[in-house]
Short mmCIF file of C-alpha atoms in Angstrom, two decimals:
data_model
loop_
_atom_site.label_atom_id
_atom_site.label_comp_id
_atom_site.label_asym_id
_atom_site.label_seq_id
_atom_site.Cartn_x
_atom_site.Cartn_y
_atom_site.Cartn_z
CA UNK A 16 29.48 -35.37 8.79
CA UNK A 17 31.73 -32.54 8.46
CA UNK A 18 29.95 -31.86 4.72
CA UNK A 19 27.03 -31.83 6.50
CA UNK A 20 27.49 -29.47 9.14
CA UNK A 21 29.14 -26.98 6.45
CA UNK A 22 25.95 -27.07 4.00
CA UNK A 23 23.87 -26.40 7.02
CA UNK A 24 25.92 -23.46 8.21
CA UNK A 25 25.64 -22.44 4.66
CA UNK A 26 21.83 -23.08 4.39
CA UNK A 27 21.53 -21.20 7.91
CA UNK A 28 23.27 -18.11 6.72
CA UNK A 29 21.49 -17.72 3.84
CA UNK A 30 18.17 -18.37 5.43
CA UNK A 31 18.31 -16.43 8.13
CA UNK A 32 21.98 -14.10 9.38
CA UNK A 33 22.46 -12.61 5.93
CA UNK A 34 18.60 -11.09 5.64
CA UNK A 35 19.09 -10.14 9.44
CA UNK A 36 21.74 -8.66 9.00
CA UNK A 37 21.35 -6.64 6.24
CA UNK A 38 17.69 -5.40 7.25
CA UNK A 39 19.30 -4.65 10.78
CA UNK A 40 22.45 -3.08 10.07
CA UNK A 41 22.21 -1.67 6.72
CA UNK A 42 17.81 -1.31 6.50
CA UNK A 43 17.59 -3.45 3.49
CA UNK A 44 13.35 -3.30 2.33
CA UNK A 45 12.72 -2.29 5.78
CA UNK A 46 11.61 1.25 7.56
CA UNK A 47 13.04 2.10 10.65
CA UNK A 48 13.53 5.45 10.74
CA UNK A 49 12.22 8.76 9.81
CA UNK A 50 13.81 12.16 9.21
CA UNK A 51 11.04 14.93 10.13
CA UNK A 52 12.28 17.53 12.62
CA UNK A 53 9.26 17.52 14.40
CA UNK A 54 8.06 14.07 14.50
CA UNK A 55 8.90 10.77 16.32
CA UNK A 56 7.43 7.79 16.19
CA UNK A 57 6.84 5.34 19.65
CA UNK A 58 6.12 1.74 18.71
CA UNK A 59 5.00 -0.87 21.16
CA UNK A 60 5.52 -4.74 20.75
CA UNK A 61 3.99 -7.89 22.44
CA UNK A 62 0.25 -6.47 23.47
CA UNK A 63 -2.49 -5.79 24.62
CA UNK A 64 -2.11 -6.27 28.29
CA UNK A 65 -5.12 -5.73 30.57
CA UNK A 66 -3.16 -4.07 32.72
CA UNK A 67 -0.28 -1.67 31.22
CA UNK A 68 -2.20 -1.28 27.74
CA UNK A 69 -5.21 0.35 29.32
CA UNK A 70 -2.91 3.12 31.63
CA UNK A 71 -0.54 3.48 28.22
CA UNK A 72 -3.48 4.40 26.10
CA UNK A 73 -4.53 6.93 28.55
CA UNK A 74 -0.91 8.23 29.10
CA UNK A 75 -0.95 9.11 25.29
CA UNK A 76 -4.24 10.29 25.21
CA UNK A 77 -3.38 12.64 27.93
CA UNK A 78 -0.43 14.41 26.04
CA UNK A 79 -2.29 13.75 22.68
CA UNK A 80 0.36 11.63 20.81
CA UNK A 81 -0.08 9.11 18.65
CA UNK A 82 1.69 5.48 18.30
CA UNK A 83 1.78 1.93 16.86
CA UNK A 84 1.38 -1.09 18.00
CA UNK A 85 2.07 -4.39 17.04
CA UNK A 86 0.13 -6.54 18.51
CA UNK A 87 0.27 -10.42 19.34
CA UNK A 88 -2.59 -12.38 17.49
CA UNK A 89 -3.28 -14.58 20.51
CA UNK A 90 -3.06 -12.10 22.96
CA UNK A 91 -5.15 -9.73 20.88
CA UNK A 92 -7.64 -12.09 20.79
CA UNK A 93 -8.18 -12.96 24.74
CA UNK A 94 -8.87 -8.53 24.36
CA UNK A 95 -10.74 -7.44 21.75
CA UNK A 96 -12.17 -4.27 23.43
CA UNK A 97 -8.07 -3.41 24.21
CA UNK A 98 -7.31 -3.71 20.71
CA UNK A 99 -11.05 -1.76 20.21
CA UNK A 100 -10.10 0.98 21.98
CA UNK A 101 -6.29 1.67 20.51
CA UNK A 102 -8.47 1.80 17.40
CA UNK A 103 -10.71 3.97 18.07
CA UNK A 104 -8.23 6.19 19.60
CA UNK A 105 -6.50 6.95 16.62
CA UNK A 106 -3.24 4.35 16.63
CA UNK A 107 -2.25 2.01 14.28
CA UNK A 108 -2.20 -1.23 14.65
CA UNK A 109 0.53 -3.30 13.31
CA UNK A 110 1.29 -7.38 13.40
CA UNK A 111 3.80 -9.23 15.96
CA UNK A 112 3.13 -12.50 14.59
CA UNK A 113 0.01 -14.60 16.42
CA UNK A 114 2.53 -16.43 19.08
CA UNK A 115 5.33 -14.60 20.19
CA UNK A 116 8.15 -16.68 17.98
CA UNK A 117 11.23 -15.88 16.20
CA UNK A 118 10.83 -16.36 11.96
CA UNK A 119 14.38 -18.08 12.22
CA UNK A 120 12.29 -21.55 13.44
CA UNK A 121 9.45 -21.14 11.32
CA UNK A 122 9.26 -22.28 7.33
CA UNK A 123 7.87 -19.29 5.28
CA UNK A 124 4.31 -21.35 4.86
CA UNK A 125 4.06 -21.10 9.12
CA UNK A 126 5.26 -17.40 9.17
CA UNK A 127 2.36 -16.01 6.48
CA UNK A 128 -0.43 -18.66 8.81
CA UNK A 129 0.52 -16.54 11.74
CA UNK A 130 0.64 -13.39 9.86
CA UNK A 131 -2.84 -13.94 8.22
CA UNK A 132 -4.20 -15.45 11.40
CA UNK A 133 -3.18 -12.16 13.26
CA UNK A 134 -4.29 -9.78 10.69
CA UNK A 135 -7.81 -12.17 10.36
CA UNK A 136 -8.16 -11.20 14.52
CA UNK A 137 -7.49 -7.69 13.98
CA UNK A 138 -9.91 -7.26 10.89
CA UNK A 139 -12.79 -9.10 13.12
CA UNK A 140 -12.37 -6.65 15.67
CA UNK A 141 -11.60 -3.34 13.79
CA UNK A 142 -13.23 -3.88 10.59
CA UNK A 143 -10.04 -2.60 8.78
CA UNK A 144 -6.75 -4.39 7.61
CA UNK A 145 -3.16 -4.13 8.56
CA UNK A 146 -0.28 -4.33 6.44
CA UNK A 147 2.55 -3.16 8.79
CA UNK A 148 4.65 -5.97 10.44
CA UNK A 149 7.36 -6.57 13.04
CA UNK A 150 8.68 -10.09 13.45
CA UNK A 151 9.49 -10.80 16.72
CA UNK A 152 13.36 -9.29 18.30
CA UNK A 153 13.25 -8.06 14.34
CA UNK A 154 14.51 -10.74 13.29
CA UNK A 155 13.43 -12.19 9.34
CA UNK A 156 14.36 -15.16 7.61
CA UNK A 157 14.90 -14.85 3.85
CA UNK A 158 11.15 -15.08 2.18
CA UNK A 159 10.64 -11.91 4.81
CA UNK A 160 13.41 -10.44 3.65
CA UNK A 161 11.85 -10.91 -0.16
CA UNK A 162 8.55 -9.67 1.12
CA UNK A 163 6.83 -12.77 0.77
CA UNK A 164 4.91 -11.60 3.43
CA UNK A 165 3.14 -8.85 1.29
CA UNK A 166 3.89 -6.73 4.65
CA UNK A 167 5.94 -3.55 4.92
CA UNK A 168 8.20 -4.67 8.13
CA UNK A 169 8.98 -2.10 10.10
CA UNK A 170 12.09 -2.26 12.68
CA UNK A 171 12.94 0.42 14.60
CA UNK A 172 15.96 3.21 15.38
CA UNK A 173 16.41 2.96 18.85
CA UNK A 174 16.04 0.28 22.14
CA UNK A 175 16.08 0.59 25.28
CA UNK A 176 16.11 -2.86 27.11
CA UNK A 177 12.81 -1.78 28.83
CA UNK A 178 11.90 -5.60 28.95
CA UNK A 179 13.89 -5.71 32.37
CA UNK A 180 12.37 -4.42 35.31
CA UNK A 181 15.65 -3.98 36.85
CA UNK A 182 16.75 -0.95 34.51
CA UNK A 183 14.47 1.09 36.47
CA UNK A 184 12.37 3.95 35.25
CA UNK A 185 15.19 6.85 36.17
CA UNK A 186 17.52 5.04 33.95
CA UNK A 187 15.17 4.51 31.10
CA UNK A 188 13.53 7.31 31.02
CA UNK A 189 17.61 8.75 30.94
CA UNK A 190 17.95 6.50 27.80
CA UNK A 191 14.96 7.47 25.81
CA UNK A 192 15.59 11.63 26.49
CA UNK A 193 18.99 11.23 25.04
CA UNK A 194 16.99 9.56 21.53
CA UNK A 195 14.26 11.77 21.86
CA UNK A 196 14.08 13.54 18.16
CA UNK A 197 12.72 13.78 14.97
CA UNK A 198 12.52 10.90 12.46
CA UNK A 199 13.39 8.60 15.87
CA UNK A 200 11.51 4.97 15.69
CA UNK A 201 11.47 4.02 19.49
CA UNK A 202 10.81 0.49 20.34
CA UNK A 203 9.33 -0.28 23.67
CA UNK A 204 7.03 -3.34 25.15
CA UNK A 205 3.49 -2.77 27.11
CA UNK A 206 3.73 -6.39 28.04
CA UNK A 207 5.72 -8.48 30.34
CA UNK A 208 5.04 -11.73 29.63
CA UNK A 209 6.90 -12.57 26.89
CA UNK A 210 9.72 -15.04 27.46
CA UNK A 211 12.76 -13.26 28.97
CA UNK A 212 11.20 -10.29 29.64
CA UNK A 213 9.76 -9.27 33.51
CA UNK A 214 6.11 -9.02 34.19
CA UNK A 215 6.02 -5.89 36.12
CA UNK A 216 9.03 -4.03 33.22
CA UNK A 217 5.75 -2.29 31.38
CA UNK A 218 5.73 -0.16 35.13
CA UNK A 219 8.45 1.21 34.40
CA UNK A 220 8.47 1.76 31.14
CA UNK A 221 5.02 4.03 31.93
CA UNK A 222 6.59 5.85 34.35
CA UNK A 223 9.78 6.54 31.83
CA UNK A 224 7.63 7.52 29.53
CA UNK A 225 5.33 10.41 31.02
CA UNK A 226 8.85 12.01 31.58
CA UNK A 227 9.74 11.80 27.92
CA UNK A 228 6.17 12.71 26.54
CA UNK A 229 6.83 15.74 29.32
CA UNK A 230 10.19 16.57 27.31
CA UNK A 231 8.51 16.54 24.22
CA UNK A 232 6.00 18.50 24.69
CA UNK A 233 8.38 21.52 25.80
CA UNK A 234 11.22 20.74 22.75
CA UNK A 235 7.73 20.71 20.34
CA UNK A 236 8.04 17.43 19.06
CA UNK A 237 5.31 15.12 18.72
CA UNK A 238 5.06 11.17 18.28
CA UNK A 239 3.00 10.28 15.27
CA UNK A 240 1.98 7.13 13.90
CA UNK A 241 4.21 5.10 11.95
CA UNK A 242 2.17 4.84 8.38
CA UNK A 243 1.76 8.66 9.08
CA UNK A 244 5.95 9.14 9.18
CA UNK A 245 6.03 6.76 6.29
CA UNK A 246 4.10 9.29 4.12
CA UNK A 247 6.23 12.24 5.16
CA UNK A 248 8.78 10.09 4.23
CA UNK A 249 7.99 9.63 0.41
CA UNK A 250 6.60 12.78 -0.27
CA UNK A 251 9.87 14.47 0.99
CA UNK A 252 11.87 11.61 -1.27
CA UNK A 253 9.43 13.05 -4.31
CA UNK A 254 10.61 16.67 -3.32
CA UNK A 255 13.50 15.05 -3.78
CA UNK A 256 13.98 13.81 -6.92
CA UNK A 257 17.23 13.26 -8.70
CA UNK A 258 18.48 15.96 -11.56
CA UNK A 259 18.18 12.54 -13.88
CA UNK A 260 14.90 11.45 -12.92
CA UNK A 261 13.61 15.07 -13.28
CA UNK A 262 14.86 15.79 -16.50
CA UNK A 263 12.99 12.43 -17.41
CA UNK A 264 9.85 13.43 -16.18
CA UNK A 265 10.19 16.72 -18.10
CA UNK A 266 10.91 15.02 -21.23
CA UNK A 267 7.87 12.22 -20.81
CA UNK A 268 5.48 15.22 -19.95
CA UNK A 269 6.53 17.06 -23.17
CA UNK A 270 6.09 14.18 -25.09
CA UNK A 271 2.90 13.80 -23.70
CA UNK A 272 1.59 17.22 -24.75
CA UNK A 273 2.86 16.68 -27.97
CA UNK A 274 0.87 13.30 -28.32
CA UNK A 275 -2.08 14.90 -26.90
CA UNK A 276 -1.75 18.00 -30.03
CA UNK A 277 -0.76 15.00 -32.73
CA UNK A 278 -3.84 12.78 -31.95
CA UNK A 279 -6.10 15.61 -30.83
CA UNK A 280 -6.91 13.89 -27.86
CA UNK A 281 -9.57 15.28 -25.65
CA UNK A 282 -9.93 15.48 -21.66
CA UNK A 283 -13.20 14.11 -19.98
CA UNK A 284 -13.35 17.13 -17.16
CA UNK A 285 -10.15 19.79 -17.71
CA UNK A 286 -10.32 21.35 -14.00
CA UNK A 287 -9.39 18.22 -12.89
CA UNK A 288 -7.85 15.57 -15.78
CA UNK A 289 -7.88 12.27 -15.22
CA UNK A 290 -9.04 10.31 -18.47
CA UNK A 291 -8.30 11.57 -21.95
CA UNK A 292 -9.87 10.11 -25.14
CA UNK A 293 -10.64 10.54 -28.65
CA UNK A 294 -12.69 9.13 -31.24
CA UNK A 295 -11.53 6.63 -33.43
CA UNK A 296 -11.68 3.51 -35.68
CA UNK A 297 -11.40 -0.10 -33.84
CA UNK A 298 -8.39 -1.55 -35.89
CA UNK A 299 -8.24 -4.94 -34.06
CA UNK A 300 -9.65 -8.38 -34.69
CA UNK A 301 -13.46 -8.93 -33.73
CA UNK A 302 -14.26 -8.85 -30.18
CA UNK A 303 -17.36 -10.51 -28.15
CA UNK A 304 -17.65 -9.12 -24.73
CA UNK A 305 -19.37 -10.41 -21.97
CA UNK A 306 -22.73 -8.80 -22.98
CA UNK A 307 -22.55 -9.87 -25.72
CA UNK A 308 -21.61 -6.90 -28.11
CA UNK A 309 -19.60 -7.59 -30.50
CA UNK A 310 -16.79 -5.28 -31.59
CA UNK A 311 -15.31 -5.11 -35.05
CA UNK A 312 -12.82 -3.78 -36.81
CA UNK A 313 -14.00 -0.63 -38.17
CA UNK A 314 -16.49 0.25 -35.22
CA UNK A 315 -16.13 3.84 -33.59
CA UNK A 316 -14.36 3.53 -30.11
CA UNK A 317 -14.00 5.93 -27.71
CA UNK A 318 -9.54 5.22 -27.02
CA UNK A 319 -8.87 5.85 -23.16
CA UNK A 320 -5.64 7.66 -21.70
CA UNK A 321 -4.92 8.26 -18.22
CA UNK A 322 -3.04 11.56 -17.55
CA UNK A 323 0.41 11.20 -17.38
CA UNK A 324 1.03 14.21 -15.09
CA UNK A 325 -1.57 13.51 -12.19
CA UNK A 326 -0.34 9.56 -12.34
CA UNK A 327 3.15 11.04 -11.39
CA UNK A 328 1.39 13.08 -8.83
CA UNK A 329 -0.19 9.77 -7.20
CA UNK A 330 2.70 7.83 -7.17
CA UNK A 331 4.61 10.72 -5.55
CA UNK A 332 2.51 11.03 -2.66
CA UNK A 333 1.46 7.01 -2.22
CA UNK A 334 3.58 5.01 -0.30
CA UNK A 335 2.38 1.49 -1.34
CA UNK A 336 0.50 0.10 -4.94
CA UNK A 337 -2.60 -0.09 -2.75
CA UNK A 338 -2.39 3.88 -2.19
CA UNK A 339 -2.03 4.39 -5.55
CA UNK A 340 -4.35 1.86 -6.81
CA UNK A 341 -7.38 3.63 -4.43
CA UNK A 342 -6.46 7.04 -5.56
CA UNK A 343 -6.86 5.95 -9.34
CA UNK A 344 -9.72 4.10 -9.11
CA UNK A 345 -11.26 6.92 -7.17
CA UNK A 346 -9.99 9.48 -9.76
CA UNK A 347 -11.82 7.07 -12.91
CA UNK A 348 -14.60 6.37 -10.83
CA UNK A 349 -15.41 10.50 -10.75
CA UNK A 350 -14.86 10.73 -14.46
CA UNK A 351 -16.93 8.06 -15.72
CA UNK A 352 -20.31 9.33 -15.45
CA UNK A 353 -18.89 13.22 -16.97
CA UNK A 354 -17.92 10.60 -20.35
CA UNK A 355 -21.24 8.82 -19.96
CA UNK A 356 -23.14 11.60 -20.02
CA UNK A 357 -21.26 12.91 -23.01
CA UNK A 358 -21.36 9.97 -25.30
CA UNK A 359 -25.61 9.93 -24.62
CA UNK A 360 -25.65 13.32 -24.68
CA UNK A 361 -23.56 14.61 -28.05
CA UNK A 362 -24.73 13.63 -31.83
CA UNK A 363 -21.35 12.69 -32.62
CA UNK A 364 -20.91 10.23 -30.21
CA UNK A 365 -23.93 8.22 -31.11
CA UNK A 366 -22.34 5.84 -33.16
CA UNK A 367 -19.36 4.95 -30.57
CA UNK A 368 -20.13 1.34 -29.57
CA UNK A 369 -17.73 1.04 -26.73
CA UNK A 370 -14.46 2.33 -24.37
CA UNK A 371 -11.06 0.70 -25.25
CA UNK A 372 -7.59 1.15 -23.90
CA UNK A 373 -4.23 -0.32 -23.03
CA UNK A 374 -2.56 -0.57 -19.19
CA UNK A 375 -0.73 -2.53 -16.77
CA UNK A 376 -3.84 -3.13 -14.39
CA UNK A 377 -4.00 -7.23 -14.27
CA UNK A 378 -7.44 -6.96 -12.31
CA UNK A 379 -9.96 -4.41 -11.13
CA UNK A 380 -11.06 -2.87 -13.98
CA UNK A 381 -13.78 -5.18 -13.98
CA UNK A 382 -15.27 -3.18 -10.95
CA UNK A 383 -16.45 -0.61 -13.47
CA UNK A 384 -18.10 -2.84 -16.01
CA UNK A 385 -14.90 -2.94 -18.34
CA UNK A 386 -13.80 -6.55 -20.23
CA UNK A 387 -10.11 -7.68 -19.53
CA UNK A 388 -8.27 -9.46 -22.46
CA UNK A 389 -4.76 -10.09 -23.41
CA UNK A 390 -3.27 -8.06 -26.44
CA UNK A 391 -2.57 -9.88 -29.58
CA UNK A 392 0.92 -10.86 -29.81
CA UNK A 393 3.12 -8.99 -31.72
CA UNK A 394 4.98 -5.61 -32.35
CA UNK A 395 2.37 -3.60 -30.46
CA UNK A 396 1.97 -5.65 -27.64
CA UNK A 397 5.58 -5.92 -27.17
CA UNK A 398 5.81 -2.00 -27.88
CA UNK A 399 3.43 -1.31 -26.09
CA UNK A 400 4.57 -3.69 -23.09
CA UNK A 401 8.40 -1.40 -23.14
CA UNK A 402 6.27 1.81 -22.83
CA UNK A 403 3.99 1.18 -19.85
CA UNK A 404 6.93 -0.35 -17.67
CA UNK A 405 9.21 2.94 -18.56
CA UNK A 406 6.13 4.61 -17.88
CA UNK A 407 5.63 2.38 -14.21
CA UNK A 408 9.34 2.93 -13.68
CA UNK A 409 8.62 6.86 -13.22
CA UNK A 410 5.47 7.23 -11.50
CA UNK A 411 4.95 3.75 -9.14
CA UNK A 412 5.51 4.29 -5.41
CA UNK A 413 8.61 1.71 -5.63
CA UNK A 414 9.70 2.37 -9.28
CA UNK A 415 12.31 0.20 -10.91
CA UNK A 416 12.05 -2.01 -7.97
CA UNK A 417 8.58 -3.35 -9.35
CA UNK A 418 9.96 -4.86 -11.50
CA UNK A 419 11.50 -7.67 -10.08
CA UNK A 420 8.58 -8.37 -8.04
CA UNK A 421 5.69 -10.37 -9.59
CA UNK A 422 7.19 -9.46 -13.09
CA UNK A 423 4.57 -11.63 -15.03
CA UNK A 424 1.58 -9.16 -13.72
CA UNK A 425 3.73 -6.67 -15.61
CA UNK A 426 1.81 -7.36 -19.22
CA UNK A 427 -0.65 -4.81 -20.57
CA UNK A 428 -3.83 -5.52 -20.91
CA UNK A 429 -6.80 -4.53 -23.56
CA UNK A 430 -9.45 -2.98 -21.56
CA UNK A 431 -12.81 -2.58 -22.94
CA UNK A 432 -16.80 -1.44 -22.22
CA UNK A 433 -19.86 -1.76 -24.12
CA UNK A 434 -21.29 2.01 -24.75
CA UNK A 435 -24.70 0.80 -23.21
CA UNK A 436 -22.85 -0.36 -19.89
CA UNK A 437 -21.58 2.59 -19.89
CA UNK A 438 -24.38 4.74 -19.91
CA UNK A 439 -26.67 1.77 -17.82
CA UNK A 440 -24.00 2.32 -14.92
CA UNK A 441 -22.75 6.03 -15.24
CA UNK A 442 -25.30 8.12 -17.13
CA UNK A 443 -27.10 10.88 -14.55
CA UNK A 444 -30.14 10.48 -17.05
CA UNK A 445 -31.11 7.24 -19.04
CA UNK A 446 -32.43 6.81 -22.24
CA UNK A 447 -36.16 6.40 -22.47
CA UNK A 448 -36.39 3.55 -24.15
CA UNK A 449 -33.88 1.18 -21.99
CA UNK A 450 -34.48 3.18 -19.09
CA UNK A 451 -35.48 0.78 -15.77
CA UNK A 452 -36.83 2.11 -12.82
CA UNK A 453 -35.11 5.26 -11.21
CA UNK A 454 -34.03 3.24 -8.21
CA UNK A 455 -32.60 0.08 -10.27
CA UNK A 456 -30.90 2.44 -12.66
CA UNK A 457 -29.21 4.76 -10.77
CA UNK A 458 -25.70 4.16 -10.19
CA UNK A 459 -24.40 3.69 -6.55
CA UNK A 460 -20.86 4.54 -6.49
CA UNK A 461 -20.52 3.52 -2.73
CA UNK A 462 -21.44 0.37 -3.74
CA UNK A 463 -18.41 0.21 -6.30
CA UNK A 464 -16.36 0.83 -3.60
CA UNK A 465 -17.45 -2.03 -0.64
CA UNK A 466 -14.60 -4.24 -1.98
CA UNK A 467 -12.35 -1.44 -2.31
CA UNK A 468 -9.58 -3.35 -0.67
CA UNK A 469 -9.83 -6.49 -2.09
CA UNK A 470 -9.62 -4.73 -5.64
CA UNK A 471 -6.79 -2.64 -4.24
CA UNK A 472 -4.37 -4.89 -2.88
CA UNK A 473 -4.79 -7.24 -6.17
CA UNK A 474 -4.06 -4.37 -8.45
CA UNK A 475 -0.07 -5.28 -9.43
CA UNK A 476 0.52 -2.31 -11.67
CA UNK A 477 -1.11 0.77 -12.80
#
C-alpha cells in the first residue's frame, strides 16, 4: 500500500504540480506578461453574464480600451448575442474550457473535447477561430504543459481576489492602481457564479474598475488586447536579436546573394521579392502528376526559391506558424500570376513544362495547383533535409523550439506544377486555343483563400 501511495504521488507530480509550477512560477510555454510602456492588458475569465458582461462592455467602450476574454463554452452558449457583441466590439475572445473545471481531474482526451467544444461555440457565433486559452485557476496538467492543446495558454501577471464580494470596490480598485502599468496582464472575473466565487463580486469589480480605466487614462496608458501585446512582444524580441544569431543571419544572407550570382537566379517581381527561379534541366527520375503530365529527366523546369530575406522578415513579425503560414501564402499567391504571365508570354519559356522546388511545407501547397511528393532518398534529400531546418531554425516564429514539436512534419518535400495549370489558374490572358470562357477561366484568388485557415493551421513548417 505504501508502494502505491508513493507511485501515485509520483504520477501526481509529474502530471500535474511540476507543469503548474513551472508555467506559474517560472512562465514555462506560457504568456503572462508584456513589457510595453504604454500598454496593459485586462483579461476577464468565467463569462458572459447577462448582467455584468453587458455594463463591462460598455464601461470599456466608454474609455475606448480594449480586452480579452475567456469565455466559458456553456455559458457562452446560453448568450450568443453577449459573446456577439464583445466581437463586434473589437475584443478577443479567448477559451476557459466549456464547464468551469480544473485540467488536474480531466485526462488530456476530456481537456481538448472541452477545448474544441468551446472553440466549435465560439466559431458558430463569430465566424472566426480562437487559439488563445486559459485553463481554469491556471492551472495545466502535463499534455497542456506540452501544448497538446495546439493553444497558446495565456496566464496572467497580476490578481486581485475580485471573486469575493467582501473585498469591496475601494480596496480593489486600491489593488489594481498599485499594478496598473505597462506590459501588466490583469486577471479579473465578470461572473459570479462560478464555484467559490460571490454572485454579486462582478459589482464591484465594475465599480473598481472605472477608477482604474480613470487612472489610466491620465498616466496615458491604454489596455490592449492580449494577441495585440503578444505581437509587440515578438517584434521587440526580433529588434532584439542576439550578436550570435545576427551574425548568422548576415552570413546566410551573404550566402544567399552569392547563390543567387552563381546560379543566375532570377526574381519573379524585384519591388517586392518573394519567389526566385531559373531555368533549368529536370535531373530526377520520371514524374506523373495528377494531370497527367509527365515529367522527365531532361525536361526544362522552371526551379522555385523563396527569398531568404523577406522569410526572416515574416517570421520576425509572426507570432505563431499560422501567421507566418498566411503571410507566405499570401506573398506566393501575388507572385504567381506575374510568373504565369511570363512563362506564356516570353519565347524562351515556351518549352518549360512545369514549376519544381524543395521546402518544409507538409500540406497546402496543393491550394495553388502544385503536386506534393517525397524526395528520393539519398544524399540530397538528407542534404537538403540539414539545410531547410538550419534555415527554419533562423526565420520560424519559435525557432529551434520547432523542432522538437511534430519533428516528422520536418521532411522536405518536392513540390511541383504542370506549366498549363499554371497558366489555366494564374495567367491574366489565356491562350487561344485552350482558352474557356472568360468567366470559367479567370482566376478567383478570394476563392483560394475561403479555407485559408484550415490550410494555415495544417502548415507545420515553412
Amino acid at each position: 500500500m505504501e508502494k502505491l501511495l508513493v507511485w501515485l504521488f509520483y504520477l501526481s507530480s509529474f502530471y500535474a504540480f511540476i507543469p503548474g509550477i513551472l508555467t506559474r512560477i517560472f512562465g514555462f510555454r506560457v504568456f503572462r506578461k508584456g513589457s510595453g510602456a504604454h500598454e496593459f492588458a485586462l483579461t476577464f475569465d468565467d463569462g458572459p453574464d447577462p448582467v455584468y458582461t453587458p455594463k463591462l462592455l460598455d464601461l470599456l467602450k466608454q474609455y475606448n480600451m480594449k480586452a480579452t476574454f475567456f469565455v466559458v463554452g456553456s455559458h457562452a452558449e446560453q448568450h450568443p448575442d453577449i459573446v456577439k457583441r464583445i466581437y463586434d466590439e473589437g475584443h478577443l475572445i479567448g477559451i476557459h474550457n466549456y464547464v468551469h473545471k480544473s485540467n488536474w481531474f480531466m485526462r488530456p482526451v476530456t481537456v481538448r473535447k472541452q477545448i474544441k467544444r468551446t472553440d466549435d461555440v465560439i466559431y458558430a457565433i463569430t465566424g472566426e477561430r480562437t487559439v488563445y486559452y486559459r485553463p481554469p485557476w491556471g492551472i495545466v496538467n502535463l499534455f497542456d504543459f506540452a501544448k497538446n492543446t495546439g493553444c497558446r495558454i495565456v496566464l496572467w501577471s497580476s490578481m486581485f481576489n475580485d471573486w469575493r464580494s467582501k473585498i469591496g470596490a475601494d480596496r480593489l480598485a486600491q489593488r489594481m492602481l498599485a499594478k496598473l502599468r505597462g506590459g501588466e496582464v490583469m486577471l479579473l472575473h465578470d461572473c459570479g457564479t462560478t464555484k467559490g466565487a460571490n454572485p454579486d463580486a462582478p459589482g464591484q469589480m465594475l465599480i473598481a474598475l472605472e477608477r482604474v480605466l480613470q487612472a489610466a487614462q491620465q498616466k496615458g496608458l491604454s489596455s490592449i488586447r492580449i494577441d495585440d501585446m503578444m505581437t509587440k512582444e515578438g517584434k521587440a524580441k526580433a529588434k532584439k536579436l542576439s550578436p550570435f544569431k545576427r551574425f548568422i543571419v548576415s552570413i546566410w544572407l551573404l550566402w544567399e546573394k552569392g547563390f543567387h550570382a552563381l546560379f543566375g537566379l532570377k526574381t519573379v517581381t524585384p519591388a517586392d521579392p518573394m519567389l526566385h527561379y531559373r531555368k533549368r534541366a529536370f535531373t530526377g527520375k520520371t514524374v506523373m502528376m495528377e494531370d497527367g503530365t509527365r515529367l522527365e529527366k531532361g525536361d526544362e523546369v522552371l526551379e522555385l526559391h523563396f527569398d531568404n530575406k523577406k522569410l526572416f522578415q515574416m517570421g520576425s513579425r509572426s507570432r505563431t506558424e499560422m501567421q507566418l503560414a498566411i503571410q507566405m501564402i499570401r506573398a506566393v499567391q501575388k507572385d504567381l500570376p506575374a510568373l504565369a504571365n511570363m512563362v506564356m508570354d516570353q519565347p524562351e519559356y515556351r518549352e518549360v513544362k512545369g514549376l519544381y522546388a524543395v521546402t518544409m511545407i507538409s500540406r497546402g501547397p496543393e491550394q495553388f495547383g502544385f503536386h506534393v511528393m517525397d524526395l528520393p532518398p539519398g544524399w540530397f534529400a538528407s542534404s537538403t533535409r540539414l539545410y531547410l531546418k538550419l534555415l527554419l531554425s533562423v526565420i520560424h516564429p519559435k525557432g529551434q523550439a520547432r523542432f522538437k514539436e511534430g519533428s516528422q512534419m520536418l521532411e522536405p518535400k518536392m513540390l511541383m506544377m504542370p506549366t498549363d495549370v499554371l497558366v489555366d489558374r494564374y495567367a491574366e490572358k489565356k491562350p487561344p486555343k485552350t482558352s474557356p470562357p472568360k468567366e470559367e477561366a479567370q482566376p478567383v484568388l478570394q476563392e483560394q483563400m475561403n479555407d485559408l485557415a484550415a490550410v494555415a493551421s495544417a502548415t507545420q513548417s515553412i
